[in-house]
Short mmCIF file of C-alpha atoms and ligand atoms in Angstrom, two decimals:
data_model
loop_
_atom_site.label_atom_id
_atom_site.label_comp_id
_atom_site.label_asym_id
_atom_site.label_seq_id
_atom_site.Cartn_x
_atom_site.Cartn_y
_atom_site.Cartn_z
CA MET A 949 -7.64 -21.42 15.54
CA ASP A 950 -9.45 -18.81 17.37
CA THR A 951 -6.46 -16.88 18.29
CA LEU A 952 -3.39 -16.05 16.51
CA THR A 953 -0.45 -14.21 18.00
CA LEU A 954 2.32 -12.99 15.73
CA THR A 955 5.12 -11.12 15.06
CA ARG A 956 3.97 -7.33 14.92
CA PRO A 957 3.15 -6.64 11.34
CA ASP A 958 4.44 -3.68 9.09
CA ASP A 959 2.17 -1.71 6.49
CA TRP A 960 4.51 -1.86 3.31
CA HIS A 961 1.93 0.93 1.57
CA LEU A 962 0.09 3.53 3.22
CA HIS A 963 -1.24 7.17 2.55
CA LEU A 964 -1.21 9.00 5.77
CA ARG A 965 -1.66 12.88 4.20
CA ASP A 966 -0.72 16.34 6.24
CA GLY A 967 -2.59 18.46 8.52
CA GLU A 968 -5.57 17.68 10.19
CA ALA A 969 -6.26 14.43 7.91
CA LEU A 970 -2.85 13.54 9.10
CA ARG A 971 -3.91 13.95 13.13
CA ALA A 972 -6.92 12.06 12.36
CA VAL A 973 -5.48 8.82 10.79
CA VAL A 974 -1.65 8.35 12.12
CA ALA A 975 -3.03 6.81 15.41
CA ALA A 976 -4.91 4.29 13.53
CA THR A 977 -1.95 2.82 11.88
CA ALA A 978 0.46 3.11 14.78
CA ARG A 979 -1.95 0.94 16.94
CA GLN A 980 -1.54 -2.04 14.59
CA PHE A 981 1.71 -1.48 12.89
CA ALA A 982 5.39 -1.00 14.19
CA ARG A 983 6.47 0.53 10.55
CA ALA A 984 4.86 1.90 7.03
CA ILE A 985 6.06 2.64 4.23
CA VAL A 986 4.29 6.61 3.36
CA MET A 987 3.72 7.19 0.31
CA PRO A 988 4.64 10.78 -1.20
CA ASN A 989 1.75 11.73 -2.90
CA LEU A 990 1.14 15.08 -1.09
CA LYS A 991 0.08 18.36 -2.59
CA PRO A 992 2.84 19.51 -2.95
CA PRO A 993 4.62 16.10 -3.90
CA VAL A 994 7.28 15.24 -1.06
CA THR A 995 10.20 15.17 -3.89
CA THR A 996 12.78 16.07 -1.98
CA VAL A 997 15.01 14.17 0.83
CA ALA A 998 14.73 17.69 3.05
CA GLN A 999 10.94 17.47 2.34
CA ALA A 1000 10.64 13.68 3.35
CA THR A 1001 12.39 14.46 6.41
CA ALA A 1002 10.03 17.06 7.31
CA TYR A 1003 7.26 15.17 6.51
CA ARG A 1004 8.60 12.85 9.05
CA ASP A 1005 9.30 15.20 11.58
CA ARG A 1006 5.39 16.05 11.15
CA ILE A 1007 4.15 12.97 11.17
CA LEU A 1008 6.07 11.53 14.46
CA ALA A 1009 4.75 15.16 15.74
CA ALA A 1010 1.12 14.20 15.03
CA LEU A 1011 1.42 10.73 16.47
CA ARG A 1012 2.45 12.65 19.84
CA GLU A 1013 -0.56 15.23 19.76
CA THR A 1014 -3.02 12.34 18.80
CA ALA A 1015 -1.86 9.30 20.78
CA GLY A 1016 0.08 10.91 23.74
CA ASP A 1017 1.54 8.01 25.55
CA GLU A 1018 -0.62 5.17 24.67
CA PRO A 1019 1.75 2.15 24.72
CA ALA A 1020 0.41 0.23 21.55
CA CYS A 1021 1.71 3.45 19.14
CA SER A 1022 4.67 3.86 21.00
CA GLY A 1023 8.08 3.05 18.78
CA PHE A 1024 5.85 4.02 15.12
CA GLU A 1025 8.52 4.04 12.78
CA PRO A 1026 7.18 6.38 9.29
CA LEU A 1027 10.08 4.72 6.63
CA MET A 1028 10.12 7.83 3.72
CA THR A 1029 9.85 7.76 -0.03
CA LEU A 1030 10.42 9.94 -2.60
CA TYR A 1031 8.03 10.94 -5.42
CA LEU A 1032 9.55 10.12 -8.55
CA THR A 1033 9.19 12.87 -11.57
CA ASP A 1034 10.46 13.62 -14.70
CA ARG A 1035 12.93 16.09 -13.17
CA THR A 1036 14.47 13.96 -10.24
CA PRO A 1037 18.03 14.57 -9.98
CA PRO A 1038 20.43 11.62 -9.84
CA ASP A 1039 22.16 13.67 -6.90
CA GLU A 1040 18.84 13.22 -4.60
CA VAL A 1041 19.15 9.49 -5.09
CA ARG A 1042 22.29 9.30 -3.63
CA ARG A 1043 21.61 11.65 -0.93
CA ALA A 1044 18.21 9.49 -0.23
CA ARG A 1045 20.20 6.20 -0.15
CA GLU A 1046 22.62 8.19 2.52
CA SER A 1047 19.72 9.54 4.26
CA GLY A 1048 18.67 6.20 6.64
CA VAL A 1049 15.41 8.06 6.33
CA VAL A 1050 14.42 7.33 2.79
CA HIS A 1051 13.70 3.83 1.93
CA ALA A 1052 12.28 3.85 -1.60
CA VAL A 1053 11.72 6.10 -4.48
CA LYS A 1054 7.43 5.83 -5.67
CA LEU A 1055 6.39 6.11 -9.50
CA TYR A 1056 3.14 7.45 -10.43
CA PRO A 1057 2.79 7.50 -14.28
CA ALA A 1058 1.46 11.15 -14.55
CA GLY A 1059 -2.07 11.03 -13.96
CA ALA A 1060 -2.56 7.21 -12.88
CA THR A 1061 -3.96 8.23 -9.59
CA THR A 1062 -4.90 10.82 -6.66
CA ASN A 1063 -2.07 13.88 -6.56
CA SER A 1064 0.00 12.19 -9.69
CA ASP A 1065 -0.11 15.02 -11.89
CA ALA A 1066 3.40 15.49 -11.17
CA GLY A 1067 4.29 12.36 -12.02
CA VAL A 1068 6.58 10.57 -14.81
CA THR A 1069 5.26 10.73 -18.34
CA SER A 1070 7.91 8.41 -19.96
CA MET A 1071 10.51 6.29 -18.91
CA ALA A 1072 13.16 7.63 -20.79
CA ALA A 1073 12.62 11.01 -18.76
CA VAL A 1074 14.14 8.83 -15.75
CA ARG A 1075 16.46 6.69 -17.05
CA ALA A 1076 19.37 8.54 -15.40
CA THR A 1077 17.79 8.24 -12.37
CA LEU A 1078 16.66 4.78 -12.22
CA GLU A 1079 20.24 4.02 -12.94
CA ALA A 1080 21.16 5.94 -9.74
CA MET A 1081 18.72 3.92 -7.79
CA GLN A 1082 20.11 0.88 -9.32
CA ALA A 1083 23.49 1.91 -8.35
CA VAL A 1084 22.94 2.61 -4.67
CA ASP A 1085 20.29 0.08 -4.52
CA LEU A 1086 17.35 2.08 -3.90
CA PRO A 1087 14.25 0.54 -4.28
CA LEU A 1088 11.45 1.58 -7.11
CA LEU A 1089 7.46 1.35 -5.96
CA ILE A 1090 5.57 1.44 -9.01
CA HIS A 1091 2.30 2.32 -9.27
CA GLY A 1092 1.39 -0.03 -12.63
CA GLU A 1093 -1.40 0.85 -14.43
CA VAL A 1094 -1.07 2.85 -17.88
CA VAL A 1095 -2.77 5.89 -18.62
CA ASP A 1096 -4.28 6.26 -21.89
CA PRO A 1097 -7.35 6.80 -22.22
CA GLY A 1098 -7.65 4.45 -25.23
CA VAL A 1099 -7.33 1.46 -22.22
CA ASP A 1100 -10.17 0.03 -20.76
CA VAL A 1101 -9.72 1.09 -17.04
CA PHE A 1102 -9.84 -2.65 -16.05
CA ASP A 1103 -7.04 -3.53 -18.17
CA ARG A 1104 -4.59 -0.89 -17.62
CA GLU A 1105 -2.39 -3.13 -15.04
CA LYS A 1106 -1.74 -6.03 -17.73
CA VAL A 1107 -1.36 -3.48 -20.56
CA PHE A 1108 1.37 -2.10 -18.45
CA ILE A 1109 3.38 -5.27 -17.40
CA ASP A 1110 3.22 -5.69 -21.37
CA THR A 1111 4.14 -2.38 -22.19
CA VAL A 1112 6.04 -0.63 -19.23
CA LEU A 1113 7.67 -3.15 -16.79
CA GLU A 1114 8.89 -5.86 -19.12
CA SER A 1115 11.30 -3.76 -21.08
CA LEU A 1116 12.00 -1.73 -17.56
CA ARG A 1117 13.03 -5.40 -15.65
CA ARG A 1118 15.02 -5.86 -18.63
CA ASP A 1119 16.89 -2.73 -18.76
CA PHE A 1120 17.62 -2.62 -14.98
CA PRO A 1121 18.38 -6.37 -13.59
CA ALA A 1122 19.71 -5.22 -10.10
CA LEU A 1123 17.14 -2.35 -9.57
CA ARG A 1124 14.79 -3.77 -6.73
CA ILE A 1125 11.08 -3.39 -7.79
CA VAL A 1126 8.03 -3.16 -5.65
CA PHE A 1127 5.11 -3.96 -7.98
CA GLU A 1128 2.32 -1.82 -5.57
CA HIS A 1129 -1.34 -2.63 -4.88
CA ILE A 1130 -1.50 -5.42 -7.33
CA THR A 1131 -4.98 -6.54 -8.58
CA THR A 1132 -4.77 -9.15 -11.28
CA ARG A 1133 -4.22 -12.72 -12.14
CA GLU A 1134 -1.35 -11.34 -14.27
CA ALA A 1135 0.53 -9.19 -11.89
CA ALA A 1136 0.63 -12.27 -9.52
CA GLN A 1137 1.76 -14.27 -12.33
CA TRP A 1138 4.52 -11.62 -13.27
CA VAL A 1139 5.91 -11.09 -9.91
CA ALA A 1140 5.63 -15.01 -8.97
CA ALA A 1141 8.12 -15.79 -12.20
CA ALA A 1142 10.53 -12.76 -11.45
CA PRO A 1143 13.77 -13.07 -9.31
CA ALA A 1144 12.59 -12.88 -5.57
CA ALA A 1145 15.97 -11.09 -4.62
CA THR A 1146 14.88 -7.62 -6.74
CA THR A 1147 11.68 -7.96 -6.95
CA GLY A 1148 8.00 -7.70 -4.55
CA ALA A 1149 4.43 -6.85 -4.38
CA THR A 1150 2.21 -5.52 -1.87
CA ILE A 1151 -1.10 -6.66 -1.78
CA THR A 1152 -4.45 -4.36 0.04
CA ALA A 1153 -6.85 -6.15 2.07
CA HIS A 1154 -9.47 -4.65 -0.25
CA HIS A 1155 -8.79 -6.48 -3.43
CA LEU A 1156 -8.36 -10.14 -1.62
CA LEU A 1157 -11.51 -9.49 0.25
CA TYR A 1158 -13.55 -7.91 -2.78
CA GLU A 1159 -14.03 -8.38 -6.24
CA ARG A 1160 -15.75 -5.82 -8.63
CA ASN A 1161 -19.14 -6.03 -8.11
CA ALA A 1162 -19.24 -4.58 -4.79
CA LEU A 1163 -18.83 -1.43 -6.55
CA PHE A 1164 -22.22 -1.49 -7.72
CA LYS A 1165 -24.05 -4.03 -4.92
CA GLY A 1166 -27.51 -2.33 -4.39
CA GLY A 1167 -26.00 1.29 -5.95
CA ILE A 1168 -22.99 3.03 -6.93
CA ARG A 1169 -20.76 2.49 -3.67
CA PRO A 1170 -18.01 5.40 -3.65
CA HIS A 1171 -16.22 4.07 -0.44
CA TRP A 1172 -15.21 0.52 -2.74
CA TYR A 1173 -13.95 2.50 -5.35
CA CYS A 1174 -9.79 2.73 -5.63
CA LEU A 1175 -7.61 2.66 -8.14
CA PRO A 1176 -6.28 0.40 -9.16
CA VAL A 1177 -9.73 -0.48 -9.43
CA LEU A 1178 -11.10 -3.51 -8.03
CA LYS A 1179 -11.10 -6.65 -10.26
CA ARG A 1180 -13.04 -9.45 -11.25
CA GLU A 1181 -13.56 -12.69 -8.76
CA THR A 1182 -11.20 -14.76 -10.88
CA HIS A 1183 -8.18 -11.89 -10.01
CA ARG A 1184 -9.36 -12.07 -6.25
CA ARG A 1185 -8.68 -15.49 -6.28
CA ALA A 1186 -5.46 -15.29 -7.61
CA LEU A 1187 -4.59 -12.83 -5.79
CA LEU A 1188 -5.64 -14.77 -2.38
CA ASP A 1189 -3.55 -17.63 -4.03
CA ALA A 1190 -0.62 -15.40 -3.99
CA ALA A 1191 -0.70 -13.74 -0.63
CA THR A 1192 -1.20 -16.95 1.11
CA SER A 1193 1.24 -19.16 -1.04
CA GLY A 1194 4.08 -18.25 1.24
CA ASP A 1195 5.87 -16.96 -1.84
CA PRO A 1196 8.35 -13.81 0.14
CA ARG A 1197 7.70 -12.06 -2.63
CA PHE A 1198 4.39 -10.88 -1.51
CA PHE A 1199 4.00 -9.13 1.40
CA LEU A 1200 0.97 -6.65 3.29
CA GLY A 1201 0.55 -3.29 1.78
CA THR A 1202 -2.89 -1.57 2.89
CA ASP A 1203 -2.98 1.28 0.41
CA SER A 1204 -4.95 2.98 2.92
CA ALA A 1205 -6.15 6.11 1.62
CA PRO A 1206 -7.96 8.55 3.33
CA HIS A 1207 -10.38 11.08 2.13
CA ALA A 1208 -13.18 12.84 3.75
CA ARG A 1209 -16.56 11.43 3.35
CA HIS A 1210 -17.62 14.18 1.16
CA LEU A 1211 -15.26 14.26 -1.25
CA LYS A 1212 -15.97 10.24 -2.19
CA GLU A 1213 -19.92 11.19 -1.88
CA MET A 1214 -20.13 13.02 -4.70
CA ALA A 1215 -20.86 13.12 -8.54
CA CYS A 1216 -16.87 12.73 -8.99
CA GLY A 1217 -15.74 10.89 -6.19
CA CYS A 1218 -11.90 10.69 -5.13
CA ALA A 1219 -10.22 6.82 -5.53
CA GLY A 1220 -9.31 5.26 -2.32
CA CYS A 1221 -10.03 3.27 0.59
CA TYR A 1222 -9.77 3.74 4.51
CA THR A 1223 -8.82 0.50 5.58
CA ALA A 1224 -5.81 1.36 8.64
CA PRO A 1225 -8.17 1.33 11.55
CA HIS A 1226 -9.08 -2.06 11.42
CA ALA A 1227 -6.03 -3.46 8.71
CA ILE A 1228 -5.10 -6.37 10.15
CA GLU A 1229 -8.06 -7.90 11.02
CA LEU A 1230 -9.38 -7.61 7.52
CA TYR A 1231 -6.18 -9.46 6.47
CA ALA A 1232 -7.14 -12.20 8.77
CA ALA A 1233 -10.57 -12.14 7.39
CA ALA A 1234 -9.10 -12.72 3.94
CA PHE A 1235 -6.94 -15.36 5.01
CA ASP A 1236 -9.16 -17.28 7.26
CA SER A 1237 -11.52 -17.48 4.55
CA VAL A 1238 -8.87 -19.97 2.76
CA GLY A 1239 -7.89 -21.95 5.80
CA ARG A 1240 -4.72 -20.08 5.70
CA LEU A 1241 -4.45 -18.02 8.65
CA ASP A 1242 -0.71 -19.85 9.18
CA ARG A 1243 1.00 -18.12 6.33
CA LEU A 1244 -0.55 -14.78 7.71
CA GLU A 1245 2.49 -14.06 9.68
CA GLY A 1246 5.20 -14.33 6.73
CA PHE A 1247 2.66 -12.03 4.68
CA ALA A 1248 2.29 -9.59 7.11
CA SER A 1249 5.32 -9.77 9.25
CA HIS A 1250 8.55 -11.29 7.59
CA HIS A 1251 8.61 -10.74 3.87
CA GLY A 1252 8.43 -7.21 4.17
CA PRO A 1253 11.46 -6.33 6.23
CA ASP A 1254 13.57 -9.31 4.56
CA PHE A 1255 12.65 -7.59 1.26
CA TYR A 1256 13.77 -4.06 2.47
CA ARG A 1257 16.83 -5.36 4.76
CA LEU A 1258 15.50 -4.10 7.68
CA SER A 1259 15.08 -6.31 10.60
CA ARG A 1260 11.70 -7.81 11.44
CA ASN A 1261 10.06 -6.74 14.52
CA ALA A 1262 10.58 -8.12 18.43
CA GLN A 1263 7.25 -7.48 19.28
CA ARG A 1264 4.01 -9.50 19.15
CA VAL A 1265 0.34 -9.05 18.25
CA THR A 1266 -2.72 -11.21 18.90
CA VAL A 1267 -5.66 -11.43 16.79
CA ARG A 1268 -8.66 -13.25 18.20
CA ARG A 1269 -11.71 -14.57 16.49
CA GLU A 1270 -14.41 -11.99 17.83
CA THR A 1271 -17.27 -10.81 15.46
CA TRP A 1272 -17.73 -6.63 15.99
CA THR A 1273 -19.24 -3.99 13.77
CA VAL A 1274 -17.34 -1.45 11.62
CA PRO A 1275 -18.30 2.36 12.53
CA GLU A 1276 -20.20 3.91 10.12
CA ALA A 1277 -17.71 6.65 10.06
CA LEU A 1278 -15.33 8.38 12.22
CA PRO A 1279 -14.04 11.98 13.05
CA PHE A 1280 -11.48 13.52 10.17
CA GLY A 1281 -10.63 16.91 11.11
CA ALA A 1282 -13.76 18.88 11.15
CA GLY A 1283 -15.52 16.47 9.37
CA SER A 1284 -15.89 12.49 9.00
CA ILE A 1285 -14.68 9.69 6.95
CA VAL A 1286 -16.48 6.02 6.53
CA PRO A 1287 -13.90 3.18 6.60
CA LEU A 1288 -13.95 0.12 4.19
CA ALA A 1289 -17.33 -2.16 5.26
CA ALA A 1290 -18.58 0.68 7.21
CA GLY A 1291 -21.45 -1.14 9.18
CA GLU A 1292 -20.79 -4.80 8.46
CA PRO A 1293 -19.63 -7.35 10.69
CA LEU A 1294 -16.07 -8.45 10.85
CA GLY A 1295 -15.02 -11.96 12.34
CA TRP A 1296 -11.78 -11.07 13.88
CA ARG A 1297 -10.08 -8.71 16.41
CA LEU A 1298 -6.72 -7.22 17.17
CA ALA A 1299 -6.37 -7.83 21.08
CA SER A 1300 -5.55 -4.55 22.49
C1 LIG B 1488 -4.67 6.82 -3.12
C2 LIG B 1488 -4.60 8.18 -2.90
O1 LIG B 1488 -5.79 8.60 -2.32
O2 LIG B 1488 -3.73 8.95 -2.46
N1 LIG B 1488 -5.65 6.39 -4.26
C3 LIG B 1488 -6.22 5.17 -4.38
O3 LIG B 1488 -7.03 4.81 -4.76
N2 LIG B 1488 -5.63 3.99 -3.68
C4 LIG B 1488 -3.61 6.55 -4.38
C5 LIG B 1488 -2.79 5.75 -5.27
O4 LIG B 1488 -2.22 4.47 -4.17
O5 LIG B 1488 -3.17 4.86 -5.97
ZN1 LIG B 1489 -1.56 3.82 -2.56
#
């Protein structure tokens, strides 16, 4: 198969940032995706419906400013999320449900990742808020890693399943949960065994394409560093099996997380891979690697809207087999940003 036409995909996990970073990246996503679930980990975090609505307006303004009337970007719809804190009032959940703007609430264990300091310190602290979410049927998106410094960084997701997720699932059986950016076989198995109506998981392109050796190939490679960190090959294979299985619980979420080049190439570099500009091509390469391009449309374009109870997109896009080289760097405000796989060949390309 040399060309593949599919329903226009959506990105169910995206970081767009704010200000000049937002202006640098938003069109890249809008060129590929019709909609995106926008993560709320700004500084300060997006914790209220009023903040989410104002952020949505800034995203659309930045897109107008940078993409003008570029047809591929028209109609892009940011789907907003709230950042769950120990103090999120149940009333804010009800306002979110009524807003039509906010589609989910994101749980970051405090300290787990970039801008997560305001996150949740214990599940007991958010009980009433989760009850309200379950009652109004607003999905909970979970960064599933424990933060205990005694737990090996490669085991944090697996330990989270055993110590947090299992009991959460039991205590809130009707709460819709998305286990975000899963990285392990244990997570894929947990999701596949959970009820489909209330359980989903996003999988990034980089976790389908790379295992942890990519971090150390010929020296330390900061542009492959993200959280949850890349795992061993056995886990990558399990994720690829899950993504290409046709199971509706698994859907596309890039976790494209832009950081300026100088903030990654330093002694204590930031976590996050920037994949938005070539996201669908990376996923096509991953699915093609196991001969399962026929399953890309379900994963990229059907399972996500079905879980979120939104309509599937009407437009279609085409990717074709063509080898091109990912740019070494892209403009990012006054500086630059290095996309994932910079300077490397990629075998698929989105037709304009
Ligand atoms: C994300 C970021 O930079 O905001 N970083 C990352 O490594 N994925 C945060 C996150 O999703 O964990
Ligand atoms: Zn993320």
